[in-house]
Coordinates of C-alpha atoms and ligand atoms in Angstrom, one line a residue:
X1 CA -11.2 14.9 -5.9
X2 CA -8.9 12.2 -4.8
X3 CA -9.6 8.6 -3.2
X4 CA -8.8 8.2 -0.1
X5 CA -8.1 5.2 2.0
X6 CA -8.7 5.3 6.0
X7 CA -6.2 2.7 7.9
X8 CA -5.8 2.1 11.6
X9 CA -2.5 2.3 12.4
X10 CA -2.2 0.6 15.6
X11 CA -3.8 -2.7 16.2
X12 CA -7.0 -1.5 15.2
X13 CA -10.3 -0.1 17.1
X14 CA -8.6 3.4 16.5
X15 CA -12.3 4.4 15.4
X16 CA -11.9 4.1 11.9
X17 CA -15.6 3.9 11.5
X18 CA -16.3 7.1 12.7
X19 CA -14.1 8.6 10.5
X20 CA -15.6 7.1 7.1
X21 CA -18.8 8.3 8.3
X22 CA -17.7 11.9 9.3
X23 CA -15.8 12.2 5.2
X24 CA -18.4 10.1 3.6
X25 CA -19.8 12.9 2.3
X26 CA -17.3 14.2 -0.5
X27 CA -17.3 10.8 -1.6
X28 CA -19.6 8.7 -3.7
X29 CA -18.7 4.9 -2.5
X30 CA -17.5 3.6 0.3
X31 CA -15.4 0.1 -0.3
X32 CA -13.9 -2.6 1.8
X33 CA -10.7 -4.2 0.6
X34 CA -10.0 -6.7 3.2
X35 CA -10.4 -8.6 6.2
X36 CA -14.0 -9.4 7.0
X37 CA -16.7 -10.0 9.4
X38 CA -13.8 -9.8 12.3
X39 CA -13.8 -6.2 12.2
X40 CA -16.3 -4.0 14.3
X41 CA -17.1 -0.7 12.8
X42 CA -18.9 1.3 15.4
X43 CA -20.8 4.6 14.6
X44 CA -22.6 7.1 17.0
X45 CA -25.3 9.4 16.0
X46 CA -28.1 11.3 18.1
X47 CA -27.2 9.2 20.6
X48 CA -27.4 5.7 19.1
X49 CA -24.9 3.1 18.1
X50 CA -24.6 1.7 15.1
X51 CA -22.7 -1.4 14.8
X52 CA -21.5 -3.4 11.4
X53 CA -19.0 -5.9 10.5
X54 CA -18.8 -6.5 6.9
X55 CA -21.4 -3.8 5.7
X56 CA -19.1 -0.8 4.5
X57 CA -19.4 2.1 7.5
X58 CA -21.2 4.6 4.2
X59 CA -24.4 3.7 4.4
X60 CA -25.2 5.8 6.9
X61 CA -24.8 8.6 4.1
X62 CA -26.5 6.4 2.0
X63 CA -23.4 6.0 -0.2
X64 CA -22.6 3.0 -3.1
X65 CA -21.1 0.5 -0.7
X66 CA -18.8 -2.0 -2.4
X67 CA -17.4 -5.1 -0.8
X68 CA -14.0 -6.1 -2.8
X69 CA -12.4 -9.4 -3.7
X70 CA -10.2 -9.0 -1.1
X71 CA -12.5 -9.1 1.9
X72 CA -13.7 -12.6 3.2
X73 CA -17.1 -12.3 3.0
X74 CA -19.8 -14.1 5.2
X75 CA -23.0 -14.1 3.6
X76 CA -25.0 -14.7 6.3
X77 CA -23.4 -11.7 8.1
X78 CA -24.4 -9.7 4.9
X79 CA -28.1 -11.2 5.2
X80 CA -28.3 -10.1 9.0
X81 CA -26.4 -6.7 8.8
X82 CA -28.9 -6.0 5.2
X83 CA -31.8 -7.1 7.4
X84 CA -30.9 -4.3 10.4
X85 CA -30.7 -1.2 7.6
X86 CA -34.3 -2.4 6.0
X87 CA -35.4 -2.7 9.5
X88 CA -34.1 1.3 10.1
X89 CA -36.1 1.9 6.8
X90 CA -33.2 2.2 5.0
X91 CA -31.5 0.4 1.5
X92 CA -28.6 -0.8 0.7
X93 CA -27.0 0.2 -2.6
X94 CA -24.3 -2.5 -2.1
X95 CA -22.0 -4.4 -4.9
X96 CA -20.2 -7.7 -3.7
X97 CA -17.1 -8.9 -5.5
X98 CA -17.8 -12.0 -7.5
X99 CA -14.2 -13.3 -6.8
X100 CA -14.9 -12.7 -2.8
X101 CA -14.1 -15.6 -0.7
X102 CA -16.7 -16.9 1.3
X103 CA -16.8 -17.6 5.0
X104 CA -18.2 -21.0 5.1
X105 CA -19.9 -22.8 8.4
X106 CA -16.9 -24.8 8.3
X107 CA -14.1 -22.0 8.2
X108 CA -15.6 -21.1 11.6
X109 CA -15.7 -24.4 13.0
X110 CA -11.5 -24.8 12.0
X111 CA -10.8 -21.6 13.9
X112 CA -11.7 -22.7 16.8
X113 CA -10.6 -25.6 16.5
X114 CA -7.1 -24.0 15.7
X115 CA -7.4 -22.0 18.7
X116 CA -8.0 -25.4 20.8
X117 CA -4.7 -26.6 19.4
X118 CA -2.6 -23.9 20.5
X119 CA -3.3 -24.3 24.3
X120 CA -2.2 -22.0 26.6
X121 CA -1.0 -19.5 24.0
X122 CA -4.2 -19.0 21.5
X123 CA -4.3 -16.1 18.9
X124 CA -7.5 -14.9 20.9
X125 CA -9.1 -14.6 17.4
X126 CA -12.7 -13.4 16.7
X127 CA -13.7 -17.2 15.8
X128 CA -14.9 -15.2 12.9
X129 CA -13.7 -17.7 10.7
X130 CA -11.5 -15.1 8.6
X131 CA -7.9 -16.6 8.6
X132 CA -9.0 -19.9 7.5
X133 CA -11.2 -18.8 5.2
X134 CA -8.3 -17.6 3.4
X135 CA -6.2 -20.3 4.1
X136 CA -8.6 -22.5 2.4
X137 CA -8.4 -19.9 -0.7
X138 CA -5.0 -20.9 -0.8
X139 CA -5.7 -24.3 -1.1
X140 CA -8.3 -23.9 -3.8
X141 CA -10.9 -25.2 -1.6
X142 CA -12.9 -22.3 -1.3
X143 CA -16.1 -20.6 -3.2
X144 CA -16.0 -17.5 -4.7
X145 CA -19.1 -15.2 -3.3
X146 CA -20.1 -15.5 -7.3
X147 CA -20.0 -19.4 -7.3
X148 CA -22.6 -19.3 -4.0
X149 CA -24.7 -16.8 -6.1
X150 CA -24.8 -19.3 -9.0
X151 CA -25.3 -22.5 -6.9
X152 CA -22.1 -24.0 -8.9
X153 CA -19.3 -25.1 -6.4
X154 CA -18.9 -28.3 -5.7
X155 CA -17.6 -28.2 -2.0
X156 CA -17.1 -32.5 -1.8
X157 CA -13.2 -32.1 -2.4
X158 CA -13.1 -29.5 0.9
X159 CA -15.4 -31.8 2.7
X160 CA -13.2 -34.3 2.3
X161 CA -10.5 -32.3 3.9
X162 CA -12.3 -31.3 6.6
X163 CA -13.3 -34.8 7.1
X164 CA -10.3 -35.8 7.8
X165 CA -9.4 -33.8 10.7
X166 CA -12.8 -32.5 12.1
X167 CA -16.1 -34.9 13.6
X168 CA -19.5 -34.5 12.8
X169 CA -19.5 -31.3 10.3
X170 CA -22.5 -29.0 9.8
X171 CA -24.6 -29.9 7.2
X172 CA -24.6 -26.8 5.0
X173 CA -27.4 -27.0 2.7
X174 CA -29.7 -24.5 4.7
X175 CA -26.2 -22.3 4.5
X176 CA -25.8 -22.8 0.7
X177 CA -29.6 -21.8 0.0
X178 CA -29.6 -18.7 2.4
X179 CA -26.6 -17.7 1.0
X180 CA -27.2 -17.7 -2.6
X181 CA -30.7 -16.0 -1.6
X182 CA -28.4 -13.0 -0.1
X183 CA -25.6 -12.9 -3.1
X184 CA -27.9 -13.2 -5.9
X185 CA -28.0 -10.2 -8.0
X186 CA -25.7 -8.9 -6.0
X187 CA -22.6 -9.7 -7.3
X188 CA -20.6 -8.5 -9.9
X189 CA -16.9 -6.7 -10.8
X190 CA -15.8 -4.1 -8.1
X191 CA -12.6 -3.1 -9.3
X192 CA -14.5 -2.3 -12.5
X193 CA -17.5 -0.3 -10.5
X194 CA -14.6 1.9 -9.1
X195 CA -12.5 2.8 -12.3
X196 CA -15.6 3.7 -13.9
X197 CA -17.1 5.9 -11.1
X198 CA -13.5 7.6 -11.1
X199 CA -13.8 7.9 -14.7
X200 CA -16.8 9.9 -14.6
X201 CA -15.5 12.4 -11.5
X202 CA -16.4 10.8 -8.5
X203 CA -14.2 9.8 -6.1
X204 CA -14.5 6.4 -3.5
X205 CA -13.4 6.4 0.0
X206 CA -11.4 2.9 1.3
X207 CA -12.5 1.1 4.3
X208 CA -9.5 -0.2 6.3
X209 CA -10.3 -3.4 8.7
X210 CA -8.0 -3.8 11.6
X211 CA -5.1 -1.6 12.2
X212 CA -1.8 -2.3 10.7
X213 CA -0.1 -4.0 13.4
X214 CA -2.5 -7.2 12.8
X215 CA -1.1 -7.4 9.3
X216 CA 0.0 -11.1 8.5
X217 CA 3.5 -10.2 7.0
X218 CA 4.2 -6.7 8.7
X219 CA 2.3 -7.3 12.3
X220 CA 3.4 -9.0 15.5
X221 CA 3.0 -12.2 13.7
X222 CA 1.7 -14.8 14.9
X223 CA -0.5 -12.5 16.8
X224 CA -2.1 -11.1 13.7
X225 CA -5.4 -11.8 11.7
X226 CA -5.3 -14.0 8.2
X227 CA -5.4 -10.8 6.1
X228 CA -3.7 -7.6 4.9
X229 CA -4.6 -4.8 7.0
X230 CA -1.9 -2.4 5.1
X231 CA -3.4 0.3 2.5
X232 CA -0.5 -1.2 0.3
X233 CA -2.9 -4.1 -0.4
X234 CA -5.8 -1.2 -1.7
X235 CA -4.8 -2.0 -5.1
X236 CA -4.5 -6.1 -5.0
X237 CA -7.3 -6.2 -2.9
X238 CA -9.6 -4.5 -5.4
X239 CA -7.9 -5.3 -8.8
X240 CA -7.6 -1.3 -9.7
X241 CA -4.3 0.1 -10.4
X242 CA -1.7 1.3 -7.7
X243 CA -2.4 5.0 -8.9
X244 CA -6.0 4.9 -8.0
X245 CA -5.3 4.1 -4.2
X246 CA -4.9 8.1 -4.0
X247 CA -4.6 9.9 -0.2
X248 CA -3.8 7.3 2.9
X249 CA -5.3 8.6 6.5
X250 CA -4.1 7.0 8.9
X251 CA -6.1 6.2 12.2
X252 CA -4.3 6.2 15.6
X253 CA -6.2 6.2 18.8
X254 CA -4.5 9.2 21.4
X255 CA -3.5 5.5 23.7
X256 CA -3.2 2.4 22.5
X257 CA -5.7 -1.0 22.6
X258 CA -5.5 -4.3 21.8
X259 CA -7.6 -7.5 21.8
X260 CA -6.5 -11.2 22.0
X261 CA -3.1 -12.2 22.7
X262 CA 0.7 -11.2 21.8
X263 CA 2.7 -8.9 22.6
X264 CA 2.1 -5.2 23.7
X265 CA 5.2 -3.3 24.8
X266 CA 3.1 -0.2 26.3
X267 CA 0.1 -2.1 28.2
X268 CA -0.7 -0.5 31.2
X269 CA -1.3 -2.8 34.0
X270 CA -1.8 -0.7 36.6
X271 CA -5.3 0.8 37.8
X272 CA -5.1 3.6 34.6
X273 CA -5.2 0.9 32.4
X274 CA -8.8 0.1 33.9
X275 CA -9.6 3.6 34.8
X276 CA -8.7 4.1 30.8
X277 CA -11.1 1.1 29.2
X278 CA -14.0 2.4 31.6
X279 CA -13.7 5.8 30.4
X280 CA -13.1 4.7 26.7
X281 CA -15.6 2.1 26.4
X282 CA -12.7 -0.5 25.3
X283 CA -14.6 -3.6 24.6
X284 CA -14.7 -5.7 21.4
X285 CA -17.2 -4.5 19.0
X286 CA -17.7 -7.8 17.6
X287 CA -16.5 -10.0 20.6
X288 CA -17.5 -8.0 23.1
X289 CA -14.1 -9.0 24.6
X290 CA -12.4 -5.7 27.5
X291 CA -9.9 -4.5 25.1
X292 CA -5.8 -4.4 26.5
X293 CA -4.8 -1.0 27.2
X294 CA -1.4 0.8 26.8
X295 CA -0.1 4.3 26.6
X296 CA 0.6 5.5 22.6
X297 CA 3.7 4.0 21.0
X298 CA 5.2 6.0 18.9
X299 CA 8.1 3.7 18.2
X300 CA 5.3 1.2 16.8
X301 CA 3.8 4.2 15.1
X302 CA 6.5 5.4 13.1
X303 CA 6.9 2.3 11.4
X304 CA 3.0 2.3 10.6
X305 CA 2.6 5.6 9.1
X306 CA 5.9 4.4 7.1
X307 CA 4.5 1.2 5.8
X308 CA 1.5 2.9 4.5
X309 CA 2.9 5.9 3.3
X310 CA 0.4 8.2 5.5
X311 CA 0.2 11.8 3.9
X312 CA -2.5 13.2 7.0
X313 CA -3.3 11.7 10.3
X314 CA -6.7 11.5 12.3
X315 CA -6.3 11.1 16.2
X316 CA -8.8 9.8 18.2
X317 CA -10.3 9.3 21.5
X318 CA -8.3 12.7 22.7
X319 CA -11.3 13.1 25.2
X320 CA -10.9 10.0 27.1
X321 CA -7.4 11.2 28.5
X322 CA -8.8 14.5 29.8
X323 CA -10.3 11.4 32.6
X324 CA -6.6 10.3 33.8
X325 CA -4.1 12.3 35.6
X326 CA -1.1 10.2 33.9
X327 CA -0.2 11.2 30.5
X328 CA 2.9 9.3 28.4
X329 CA 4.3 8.4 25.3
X330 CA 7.2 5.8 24.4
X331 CA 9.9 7.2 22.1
X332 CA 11.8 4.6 22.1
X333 CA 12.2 0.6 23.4
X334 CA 15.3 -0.5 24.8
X335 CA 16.3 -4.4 24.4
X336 CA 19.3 -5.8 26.5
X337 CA 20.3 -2.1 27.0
X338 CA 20.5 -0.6 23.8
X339 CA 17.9 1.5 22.9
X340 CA 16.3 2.0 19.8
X341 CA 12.9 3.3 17.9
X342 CA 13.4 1.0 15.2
X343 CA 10.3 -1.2 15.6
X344 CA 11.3 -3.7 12.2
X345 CA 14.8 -4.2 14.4
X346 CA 12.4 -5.0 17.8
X347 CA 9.9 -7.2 16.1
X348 CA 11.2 -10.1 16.4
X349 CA 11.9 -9.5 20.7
X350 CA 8.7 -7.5 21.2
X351 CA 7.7 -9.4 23.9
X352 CA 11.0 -8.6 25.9
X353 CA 11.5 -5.0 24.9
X354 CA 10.8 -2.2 27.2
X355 CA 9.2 0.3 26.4
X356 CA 11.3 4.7 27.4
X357 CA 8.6 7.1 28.4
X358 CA 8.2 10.8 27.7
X359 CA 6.0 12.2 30.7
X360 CA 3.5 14.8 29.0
X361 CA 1.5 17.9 30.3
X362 CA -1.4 15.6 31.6
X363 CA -5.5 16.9 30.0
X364 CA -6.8 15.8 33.1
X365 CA -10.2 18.1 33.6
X366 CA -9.2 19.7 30.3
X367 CA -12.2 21.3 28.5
X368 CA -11.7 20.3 24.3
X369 CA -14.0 22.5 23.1
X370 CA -15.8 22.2 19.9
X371 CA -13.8 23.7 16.9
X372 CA -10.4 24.3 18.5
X373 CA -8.2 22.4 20.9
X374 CA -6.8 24.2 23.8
X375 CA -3.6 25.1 24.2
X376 CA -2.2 22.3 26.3
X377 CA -4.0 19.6 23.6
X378 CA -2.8 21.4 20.6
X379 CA 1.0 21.2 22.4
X380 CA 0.5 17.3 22.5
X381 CA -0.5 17.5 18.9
X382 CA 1.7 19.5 17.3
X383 CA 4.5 16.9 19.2
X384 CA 2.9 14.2 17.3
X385 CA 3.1 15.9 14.3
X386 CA 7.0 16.8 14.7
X387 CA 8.1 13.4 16.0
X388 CA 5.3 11.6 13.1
X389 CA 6.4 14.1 10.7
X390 CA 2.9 13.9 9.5
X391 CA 0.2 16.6 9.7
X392 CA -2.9 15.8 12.1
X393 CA -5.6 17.1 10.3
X394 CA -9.2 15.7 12.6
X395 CA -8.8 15.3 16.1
X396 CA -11.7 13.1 17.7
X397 CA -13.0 14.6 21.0
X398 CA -15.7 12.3 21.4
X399 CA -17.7 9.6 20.3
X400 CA -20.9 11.6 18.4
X401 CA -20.0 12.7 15.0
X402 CA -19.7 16.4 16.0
X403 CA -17.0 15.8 18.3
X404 CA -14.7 16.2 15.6
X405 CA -12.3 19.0 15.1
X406 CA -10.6 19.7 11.8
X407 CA -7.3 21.3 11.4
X408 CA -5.6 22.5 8.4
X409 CA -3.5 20.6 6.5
Ligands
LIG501 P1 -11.5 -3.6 13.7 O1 -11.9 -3.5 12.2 C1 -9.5 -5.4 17.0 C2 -7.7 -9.4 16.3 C3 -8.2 -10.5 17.2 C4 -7.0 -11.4 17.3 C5 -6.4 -11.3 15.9 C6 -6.8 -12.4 14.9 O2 -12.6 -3.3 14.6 O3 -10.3 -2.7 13.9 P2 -9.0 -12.9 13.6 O4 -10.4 -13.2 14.0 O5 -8.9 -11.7 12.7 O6 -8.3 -14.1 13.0 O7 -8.2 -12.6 14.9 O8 -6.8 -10.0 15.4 N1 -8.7 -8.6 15.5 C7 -9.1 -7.4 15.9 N2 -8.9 -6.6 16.9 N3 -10.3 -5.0 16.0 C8 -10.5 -5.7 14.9 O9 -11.1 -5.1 13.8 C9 -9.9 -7.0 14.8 N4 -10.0 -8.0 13.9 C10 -9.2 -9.0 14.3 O10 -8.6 -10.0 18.4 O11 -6.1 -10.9 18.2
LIG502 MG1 -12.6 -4.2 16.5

């Protein structure tokens, strides 16, 4: 078998967690490649939720779980989230990256602090600490996850920096000793884990974070986090070759949600909006923050299943619009009266365009069923599928991982 890479295609929360879990199974890792302790993977089973940031969404299964170079890593995160699975009895076969970049104390305290700056207009980020974490890796004032794990870095030259734009900064030598307690023997060469588990016959599934629409280069920039969210950066962000990135699955939630600022051409304003997060449970998994709600965009997702090169799509959340009596998508934006579904040529007005609706057969009271969508459900589908040019092959009907339907490719 193949790898496979899961990516949310909007700007994320499409339930990209619950996805992992539900194909964990054929495979025998499960790997992060980027972003880090911002994301919120949530998974529900038997009626209980299961929440991690930075832990891959595998171990559930009780798969390898590998954490790449490319992921910002937090090691105190990684203590508490390896303390909750012990706590459930469980163990973590987990791998960090050696050349990880670590989420220092001080990270977090310039994201805020970034985020005071900007006034009235912040990112909203997850204070998480993830965009200057890797802004500081940039400036080669960063450690490595395997320089914590060996007590080597010597952090007086980013002190020094910080010092000179920040008051009274956390003394970190608790932090260093937890976190070398956390990363010792546990670090090591991921990108080398995965070519030789794909040399013996198994396959690894990739864990997108965030959706591709926070991307830093191909997102609503600013309004994006500090990472690449694309399954382009697989590769880079695991240092294995482009030919092992195998199958791309994209995520896309049947609306559309987003958290923290910038723009949002299909937000819904109106009482559905609310009527839509209620239903859906659209709150921040890791900020706990209600989540923006809009109608699906398929201007903004035609240009994400392009980007990634997306060969089968999994739609989510289907169930939550059988609760609302609307029902639209937008086909197109138009900007000073032309129109156009070319989101690359709207980018850079986003915030002005508007968005052209196509009114749909509403699900309201619809019944899903269990292994095949009714008629008026596999109609919306099989639109997507024509307009996305991409087959949906799992529809999500609800949040337990039996509410999944499969459909064939
Ligand atoms: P999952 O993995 C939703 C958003 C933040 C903010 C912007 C930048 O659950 O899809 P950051 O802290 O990354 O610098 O914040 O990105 N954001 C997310 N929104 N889900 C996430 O992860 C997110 N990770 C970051 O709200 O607008
Ligand atoms: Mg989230």
């Amino acid at each position: 078998m193949r790898n496979l890479c899961i990516v949310g295609l909007q700007w994320g929360d499409e339930g990209k967690g619950k996805i992992v879990d539900y194909y964990a199974d054929g495979f025998d890792a499960v790997v992060r490649y980027n972003g880090g302790s911002n994301a919120g993977h949530t998974i529900v089973i038997g009626g209980r939720t299961f929440v991690f940031h930075l832990i891959p969404s595998g171990f559930l299964k009780k798969k390898k779980l590998l954490i790449g170079p490319g992921v910002a890593l937090d090691p105190l995160t990684l203590k508490d989230e390896l303390g909750l699975i012990s706590k459930e009895g469980g163990r973590a076969d987990l791998l960090v990256d050696e050349r990880c970049t670590v989420v220092t104390p001080l990270v977090k305290e310039m994201d805020a602090f970034i985020e005071g700056l900007r006034g009235d207009n912040p990112i909203g980020t997850t204070k998480r600490g993830i965009g200057p974490s890797y802004a500081m890796r940039a400036l080669r004032l960063s450690p490595r996850a395997g320089d914590l794990a060996r007590g080597v870095f010597d952090m007086s030259s980013a002190i020094a920096f910080y010092s000179s734009f920040m008051k009274n900064l956390p003394d970190l030598a608790l932090w260093k000793s937890e976190s070398k307690a956390v990363l010792e023997g546990r670090t090591g060469d991921v990108g080398g884990t995965i070519m030789q588990l794909n040399e013996k016959g198994s396959s690894v599934m990739f864990e997108g974070a965030q959706g591709v629409l926070l991307d830093l280069i191909y997102g609503t920039y600013p309004y994006v986090t500090g990472a690449h969210t694309i399954a382009n950066y697989v590769p880079a962000g695991l240092g294995i070759p482009n030919s092992a990135l195998g199958d791309v699955m994209g995520v896309a939630k049947a609306y559309t949600t987003r958290v923290g600022g910038g723009p949002f051409p299909t937000e819904i304003v109106e009482e559905t909006g609310a009527q839509i997060r209620k239903e859906g449970k659209e709150y921040g998994a890791t900020t706990g923050r209600p989540r923006r709600i809009g109608w699906l965009d398929l201007v903004a997702l035609k240009y994400a299943v392009r980007l990634n090169g997306v060969s089968e799509l999994a739609l989510t959340k289907l169930d939550i619009l059988t609760k609302v009596q609307e029902m639209k998508v937008c086909t197109s934006y138009s900007i000073e009266g032309e129109e156009t579904s070319d989101f690359s040529r709207a980018l850079p007005r986003l915030a002005s365009v508007k968005p052209v609706y196509q009114d749909m057969p509403s699900f309201f009271g619809v019944e899903l069923g269990d292994d095949r969508l009714p008629r008026v459900a596999e109609d919306f589908v099989g639109y997507l599928e024509d307009e996305l040019k991409v087959k949906v092959t799992l529809v999500s009907t609800g949040e337990e991982r039996s509410a999944t339907i499969r459909r064939s490719a």
